Structure formats: C-alpha cells, structure tokens
C-alpha cells in the first residue's frame, strides 16, 4: 500500500501568506520517510482536491490529511470533512483520513509556548 501525508493549510489569495507553510513542508520533508504534500482548503492552489487527485493518479492508496490549524473550528468540523467525504466518493479505492489539527497536539503547545517566550525574551517555566 502506498501512503502519503498531506499537510492542509487554510489558504489565502496572498502568495506571501503561503511562504511559511512552504518553508515548513520543505524543512519537514527530508526529516520524515513519508512522502509529504502541501495543499490548501481554499483560495489557492494546490487545493486539497487537486493534491488528492494527483496522488491517487500516482498510485497512492492511503492518504492522511493533517490540518495545520490551531484548533478545530467550523472549517475542520464541517467544511473539510465535507471535502473529504466528496473526495472519498470520487476516489473509491482510496483510504482517506482526516487527522486532528496539529494545534491540538501537546508537543505543538509546548513548541508554541517556547517560541512565545523566546520572542519576549523570557525563559519558559516548566508546564504545570
């Protein structure tokens, strides 16, 4: 079974907005053994639909979608699951899984707290 991970960002019509996500993908890709693609929920390309279609055409049979969101708001509770359902019906042989947003992972919280402390020139106290 061929597998790929899709990093899903919201999307923006401003190309400068995409740069940090592209940098993150480029920094992460050589550190994992998993093929990684970056796509966007809306407003820019490659869209989730385009990415899934390309991966499916390339013979990938299992895709996990990791939202690069802080939390599961309306987009992750309704919009993205609807996109995933549509993609499942368009690609019936494809196993497509939506993961929890990266912001809900405890390591993310710690990394973000460290970045904030660094920005304000403080040392981060241990988590309670």
mmCIF file with all atom_site columns, C-alpha atoms in Angstrom:
data_model
loop_
_atom_site.group_PDB
_atom_site.id
_atom_site.type_symbol
_atom_site.label_atom_id
_atom_site.label_alt_id
_atom_site.label_comp_id
_atom_site.label_asym_id
_atom_site.label_entity_id
_atom_site.label_seq_id
_atom_site.pdbx_PDB_ins_code
_atom_site.Cartn_x
_atom_site.Cartn_y
_atom_site.Cartn_z
_atom_site.occupancy
_atom_site.B_iso_or_equiv
_atom_site.pdbx_formal_charge
_atom_site.auth_seq_id
_atom_site.auth_comp_id
_atom_site.auth_asym_id
_atom_site.auth_atom_id
_atom_site.pdbx_PDB_model_num
ATOM 1   C CA . UNK A 1 1   ? 0.000   0.000  0.000   1.00 0.00 ? 1   UNK A CA 1
ATOM 2   C CA . UNK A 1 2   ? 1.370   3.395  -0.984  1.00 0.00 ? 2   UNK A CA 1
ATOM 3   C CA . UNK A 1 3   ? 0.998   6.172  1.580   1.00 0.00 ? 3   UNK A CA 1
ATOM 4   C CA . UNK A 1 4   ? 1.278   9.963  1.594   1.00 0.00 ? 4   UNK A CA 1
ATOM 5   C CA . UNK A 1 5   ? 0.749   12.709 4.141   1.00 0.00 ? 5   UNK A CA 1
ATOM 6   C CA . UNK A 1 6   ? -0.987  15.903 3.071   1.00 0.00 ? 6   UNK A CA 1
ATOM 7   C CA . UNK A 1 7   ? -0.366  18.991 5.159   1.00 0.00 ? 7   UNK A CA 1
ATOM 8   C CA . UNK A 1 8   ? -3.512  21.098 4.873   1.00 0.00 ? 8   UNK A CA 1
ATOM 9   C CA . UNK A 1 9   ? -3.411  24.848 5.395   1.00 0.00 ? 9   UNK A CA 1
ATOM 10  C CA . UNK A 1 10  ? -6.352  27.228 5.113   1.00 0.00 ? 10  UNK A CA 1
ATOM 11  C CA . UNK A 1 11  ? -5.241  29.124 2.024   1.00 0.00 ? 11  UNK A CA 1
ATOM 12  C CA . UNK A 1 12  ? -5.019  32.765 1.029   1.00 0.00 ? 12  UNK A CA 1
ATOM 13  C CA . UNK A 1 13  ? -5.052  34.809 -2.138  1.00 0.00 ? 13  UNK A CA 1
ATOM 14  C CA . UNK A 1 14  ? -1.824  36.466 -0.899  1.00 0.00 ? 14  UNK A CA 1
ATOM 15  C CA . UNK A 1 15  ? 1.158   34.435 -2.150  1.00 0.00 ? 15  UNK A CA 1
ATOM 16  C CA . UNK A 1 16  ? 3.320   35.776 0.712   1.00 0.00 ? 16  UNK A CA 1
ATOM 17  C CA . UNK A 1 17  ? 0.958   34.092 3.199   1.00 0.00 ? 17  UNK A CA 1
ATOM 18  C CA . UNK A 1 18  ? 1.886   30.690 1.760   1.00 0.00 ? 18  UNK A CA 1
ATOM 19  C CA . UNK A 1 19  ? 5.652   31.086 2.239   1.00 0.00 ? 19  UNK A CA 1
ATOM 20  C CA . UNK A 1 20  ? 5.839   29.877 5.880   1.00 0.00 ? 20  UNK A CA 1
ATOM 21  C CA . UNK A 1 21  ? 3.825   26.765 5.027   1.00 0.00 ? 21  UNK A CA 1
ATOM 22  C CA . UNK A 1 22  ? 6.047   26.003 2.044   1.00 0.00 ? 22  UNK A CA 1
ATOM 23  C CA . UNK A 1 23  ? 9.135   26.543 4.204   1.00 0.00 ? 23  UNK A CA 1
ATOM 24  C CA . UNK A 1 24  ? 7.716   24.192 6.856   1.00 0.00 ? 24  UNK A CA 1
ATOM 25  C CA . UNK A 1 25  ? 6.995   21.492 4.245   1.00 0.00 ? 25  UNK A CA 1
ATOM 26  C CA . UNK A 1 26  ? 10.480  21.859 2.778   1.00 0.00 ? 26  UNK A CA 1
ATOM 27  C CA . UNK A 1 27  ? 12.095  21.633 6.231   1.00 0.00 ? 27  UNK A CA 1
ATOM 28  C CA . UNK A 1 28  ? 9.977   18.653 7.292   1.00 0.00 ? 28  UNK A CA 1
ATOM 29  C CA . UNK A 1 29  ? 10.128  16.525 4.137   1.00 0.00 ? 29  UNK A CA 1
ATOM 30  C CA . UNK A 1 30  ? 13.761  15.362 4.446   1.00 0.00 ? 30  UNK A CA 1
ATOM 31  C CA . UNK A 1 31  ? 13.250  14.546 8.135   1.00 0.00 ? 31  UNK A CA 1
ATOM 32  C CA . UNK A 1 32  ? 10.439  12.035 7.560   1.00 0.00 ? 32  UNK A CA 1
ATOM 33  C CA . UNK A 1 33  ? 10.352  8.884  5.487   1.00 0.00 ? 33  UNK A CA 1
ATOM 34  C CA . UNK A 1 34  ? 6.781   9.679  4.478   1.00 0.00 ? 34  UNK A CA 1
ATOM 35  C CA . UNK A 1 35  ? 6.036   11.435 1.196   1.00 0.00 ? 35  UNK A CA 1
ATOM 36  C CA . UNK A 1 36  ? 4.593   14.865 2.056   1.00 0.00 ? 36  UNK A CA 1
ATOM 37  C CA . UNK A 1 37  ? 2.466   17.221 0.012   1.00 0.00 ? 37  UNK A CA 1
ATOM 38  C CA . UNK A 1 38  ? 1.123   20.640 0.959   1.00 0.00 ? 38  UNK A CA 1
ATOM 39  C CA . UNK A 1 39  ? -2.340  21.717 -0.091  1.00 0.00 ? 39  UNK A CA 1
ATOM 40  C CA . UNK A 1 40  ? -4.884  24.359 0.761   1.00 0.00 ? 40  UNK A CA 1
ATOM 41  C CA . UNK A 1 41  ? -8.500  24.167 1.808   1.00 0.00 ? 41  UNK A CA 1
ATOM 42  C CA . UNK A 1 42  ? -9.488  27.192 -0.279  1.00 0.00 ? 42  UNK A CA 1
ATOM 43  C CA . UNK A 1 43  ? -8.349  30.344 -2.070  1.00 0.00 ? 43  UNK A CA 1
ATOM 44  C CA . UNK A 1 44  ? -5.159  28.998 -3.662  1.00 0.00 ? 44  UNK A CA 1
ATOM 45  C CA . UNK A 1 45  ? -3.544  26.019 -5.332  1.00 0.00 ? 45  UNK A CA 1
ATOM 46  C CA . UNK A 1 46  ? -2.809  23.285 -4.969  1.00 0.00 ? 46  UNK A CA 1
ATOM 47  C CA . UNK A 1 47  ? -6.202  22.600 -3.478  1.00 0.00 ? 47  UNK A CA 1
ATOM 48  C CA . UNK A 1 48  ? -6.904  19.517 -1.419  1.00 0.00 ? 48  UNK A CA 1
ATOM 49  C CA . UNK A 1 49  ? -8.916  18.182 -4.370  1.00 0.00 ? 49  UNK A CA 1
ATOM 50  C CA . UNK A 1 50  ? -6.014  18.701 -6.798  1.00 0.00 ? 50  UNK A CA 1
ATOM 51  C CA . UNK A 1 51  ? -3.497  17.112 -4.444  1.00 0.00 ? 51  UNK A CA 1
ATOM 52  C CA . UNK A 1 52  ? -5.660  14.063 -3.726  1.00 0.00 ? 52  UNK A CA 1
ATOM 53  C CA . UNK A 1 53  ? -6.371  13.558 -7.435  1.00 0.00 ? 53  UNK A CA 1
ATOM 54  C CA . UNK A 1 54  ? -2.649  13.741 -8.276  1.00 0.00 ? 54  UNK A CA 1
ATOM 55  C CA . UNK A 1 55  ? -1.689  11.326 -5.503  1.00 0.00 ? 55  UNK A CA 1
ATOM 56  C CA . UNK A 1 56  ? -4.449  8.907  -6.462  1.00 0.00 ? 56  UNK A CA 1
ATOM 57  C CA . UNK A 1 57  ? -3.373  9.027  -10.121 1.00 0.00 ? 57  UNK A CA 1
ATOM 58  C CA . UNK A 1 58  ? 0.197   8.286  -8.985  1.00 0.00 ? 58  UNK A CA 1
ATOM 59  C CA . UNK A 1 59  ? -0.989  5.087  -7.300  1.00 0.00 ? 59  UNK A CA 1
ATOM 60  C CA . UNK A 1 60  ? -1.191  6.258  -3.702  1.00 0.00 ? 60  UNK A CA 1
ATOM 61  C CA . UNK A 1 61  ? -3.866  4.228  -1.914  1.00 0.00 ? 61  UNK A CA 1
ATOM 62  C CA . UNK A 1 62  ? -3.765  5.758  1.576   1.00 0.00 ? 62  UNK A CA 1
ATOM 63  C CA . UNK A 1 63  ? -3.648  9.446  2.435   1.00 0.00 ? 63  UNK A CA 1
ATOM 64  C CA . UNK A 1 64  ? -3.736  11.110 5.812   1.00 0.00 ? 64  UNK A CA 1
ATOM 65  C CA . UNK A 1 65  ? -4.612  14.799 5.911   1.00 0.00 ? 65  UNK A CA 1
ATOM 66  C CA . UNK A 1 66  ? -3.008  16.775 8.750   1.00 0.00 ? 66  UNK A CA 1
ATOM 67  C CA . UNK A 1 67  ? -4.600  20.210 9.225   1.00 0.00 ? 67  UNK A CA 1
ATOM 68  C CA . UNK A 1 68  ? -2.073  22.912 10.052  1.00 0.00 ? 68  UNK A CA 1
ATOM 69  C CA . UNK A 1 69  ? -4.687  24.674 12.164  1.00 0.00 ? 69  UNK A CA 1
ATOM 70  C CA . UNK A 1 70  ? -4.533  25.668 15.843  1.00 0.00 ? 70  UNK A CA 1
ATOM 71  C CA . UNK A 1 71  ? -7.998  24.305 16.589  1.00 0.00 ? 71  UNK A CA 1
ATOM 72  C CA . UNK A 1 72  ? -11.000 22.571 15.045  1.00 0.00 ? 72  UNK A CA 1
ATOM 73  C CA . UNK A 1 73  ? -13.387 25.400 14.227  1.00 0.00 ? 73  UNK A CA 1
ATOM 74  C CA . UNK A 1 74  ? -16.155 25.379 11.646  1.00 0.00 ? 74  UNK A CA 1
ATOM 75  C CA . UNK A 1 75  ? -13.778 24.595 8.790   1.00 0.00 ? 75  UNK A CA 1
ATOM 76  C CA . UNK A 1 76  ? -12.491 21.443 10.486  1.00 0.00 ? 76  UNK A CA 1
ATOM 77  C CA . UNK A 1 77  ? -15.840 20.401 11.918  1.00 0.00 ? 77  UNK A CA 1
ATOM 78  C CA . UNK A 1 78  ? -17.865 20.884 8.713   1.00 0.00 ? 78  UNK A CA 1
ATOM 79  C CA . UNK A 1 79  ? -16.098 22.153 5.592   1.00 0.00 ? 79  UNK A CA 1
ATOM 80  C CA . UNK A 1 80  ? -13.049 19.887 5.470   1.00 0.00 ? 80  UNK A CA 1
ATOM 81  C CA . UNK A 1 81  ? -14.964 16.715 6.467   1.00 0.00 ? 81  UNK A CA 1
ATOM 82  C CA . UNK A 1 82  ? -17.388 17.502 3.616   1.00 0.00 ? 82  UNK A CA 1
ATOM 83  C CA . UNK A 1 83  ? -14.427 17.856 1.239   1.00 0.00 ? 83  UNK A CA 1
ATOM 84  C CA . UNK A 1 84  ? -13.027 14.544 2.489   1.00 0.00 ? 84  UNK A CA 1
ATOM 85  C CA . UNK A 1 85  ? -16.413 12.812 2.015   1.00 0.00 ? 85  UNK A CA 1
ATOM 86  C CA . UNK A 1 86  ? -16.646 14.130 -1.545  1.00 0.00 ? 86  UNK A CA 1
ATOM 87  C CA . UNK A 1 87  ? -13.097 13.007 -2.287  1.00 0.00 ? 87  UNK A CA 1
ATOM 88  C CA . UNK A 1 88  ? -13.833 9.536  -0.919  1.00 0.00 ? 88  UNK A CA 1
ATOM 89  C CA . UNK A 1 89  ? -16.769 9.217  -3.313  1.00 0.00 ? 89  UNK A CA 1
ATOM 90  C CA . UNK A 1 90  ? -14.639 10.475 -6.232  1.00 0.00 ? 90  UNK A CA 1
ATOM 91  C CA . UNK A 1 91  ? -11.780 8.088  -5.390  1.00 0.00 ? 91  UNK A CA 1
ATOM 92  C CA . UNK A 1 92  ? -13.454 4.927  -4.067  1.00 0.00 ? 92  UNK A CA 1
ATOM 93  C CA . UNK A 1 93  ? -10.257 2.866  -3.826  1.00 0.00 ? 93  UNK A CA 1
ATOM 94  C CA . UNK A 1 94  ? -8.520  5.489  -1.718  1.00 0.00 ? 94  UNK A CA 1
ATOM 95  C CA . UNK A 1 95  ? -8.301  5.343  2.076   1.00 0.00 ? 95  UNK A CA 1
ATOM 96  C CA . UNK A 1 96  ? -8.534  8.986  3.142   1.00 0.00 ? 96  UNK A CA 1
ATOM 97  C CA . UNK A 1 97  ? -8.236  10.006 6.799   1.00 0.00 ? 97  UNK A CA 1
ATOM 98  C CA . UNK A 1 98  ? -8.580  13.433 8.375   1.00 0.00 ? 98  UNK A CA 1
ATOM 99  C CA . UNK A 1 99  ? -6.302  13.761 11.402  1.00 0.00 ? 99  UNK A CA 1
ATOM 100 C CA . UNK A 1 100 ? -6.797  16.100 14.372  1.00 0.00 ? 100 UNK A CA 1
ATOM 101 C CA . UNK A 1 101 ? -5.363  19.589 13.845  1.00 0.00 ? 101 UNK A CA 1
ATOM 102 C CA . UNK A 1 102 ? -1.710  19.970 14.723  1.00 0.00 ? 102 UNK A CA 1
ATOM 103 C CA . UNK A 1 103 ? -2.622  22.642 17.283  1.00 0.00 ? 103 UNK A CA 1
ATOM 104 C CA . UNK A 1 104 ? -4.267  20.027 19.490  1.00 0.00 ? 104 UNK A CA 1
ATOM 105 C CA . UNK A 1 105 ? -1.053  18.038 19.902  1.00 0.00 ? 105 UNK A CA 1
ATOM 106 C CA . UNK A 1 106 ? 0.643   18.641 23.291  1.00 0.00 ? 106 UNK A CA 1
ATOM 107 C CA . UNK A 1 107 ? 4.076   18.944 21.680  1.00 0.00 ? 107 UNK A CA 1
ATOM 108 C CA . UNK A 1 108 ? 2.755   21.751 19.479  1.00 0.00 ? 108 UNK A CA 1
ATOM 109 C CA . UNK A 1 109 ? 1.534   23.636 22.530  1.00 0.00 ? 109 UNK A CA 1
ATOM 110 C CA . UNK A 1 110 ? 4.970   23.334 24.132  1.00 0.00 ? 110 UNK A CA 1
ATOM 111 C CA . UNK A 1 111 ? 6.755   24.416 20.953  1.00 0.00 ? 111 UNK A CA 1
ATOM 112 C CA . UNK A 1 112 ? 4.482   27.424 20.571  1.00 0.00 ? 112 UNK A CA 1
ATOM 113 C CA . UNK A 1 113 ? 4.940   28.369 24.228  1.00 0.00 ? 113 UNK A CA 1
ATOM 114 C CA . UNK A 1 114 ? 8.726   28.210 23.748  1.00 0.00 ? 114 UNK A CA 1
ATOM 115 C CA . UNK A 1 115 ? 8.509   30.398 20.648  1.00 0.00 ? 115 UNK A CA 1
ATOM 116 C CA . UNK A 1 116 ? 6.401   32.985 22.505  1.00 0.00 ? 116 UNK A CA 1
ATOM 117 C CA . UNK A 1 117 ? 8.799   33.026 25.460  1.00 0.00 ? 117 UNK A CA 1
ATOM 118 C CA . UNK A 1 118 ? 11.729  33.435 23.076  1.00 0.00 ? 118 UNK A CA 1
ATOM 119 C CA . UNK A 1 119 ? 10.005  36.333 21.279  1.00 0.00 ? 119 UNK A CA 1
ATOM 120 C CA . UNK A 1 120 ? 9.516   38.220 24.540  1.00 0.00 ? 120 UNK A CA 1
ATOM 121 C CA . UNK A 1 121 ? 12.956  37.351 25.880  1.00 0.00 ? 121 UNK A CA 1
ATOM 122 C CA . UNK A 1 122 ? 11.836  35.162 28.748  1.00 0.00 ? 122 UNK A CA 1
ATOM 123 C CA . UNK A 1 123 ? 12.711  31.693 29.910  1.00 0.00 ? 123 UNK A CA 1
ATOM 124 C CA . UNK A 1 124 ? 9.782   29.347 29.799  1.00 0.00 ? 124 UNK A CA 1
ATOM 125 C CA . UNK A 1 125 ? 8.795   27.861 33.146  1.00 0.00 ? 125 UNK A CA 1
ATOM 126 C CA . UNK A 1 126 ? 8.049   24.114 33.225  1.00 0.00 ? 126 UNK A CA 1
ATOM 127 C CA . UNK A 1 127 ? 4.478   23.153 32.364  1.00 0.00 ? 127 UNK A CA 1
ATOM 128 C CA . UNK A 1 128 ? 2.268   22.567 35.406  1.00 0.00 ? 128 UNK A CA 1
#
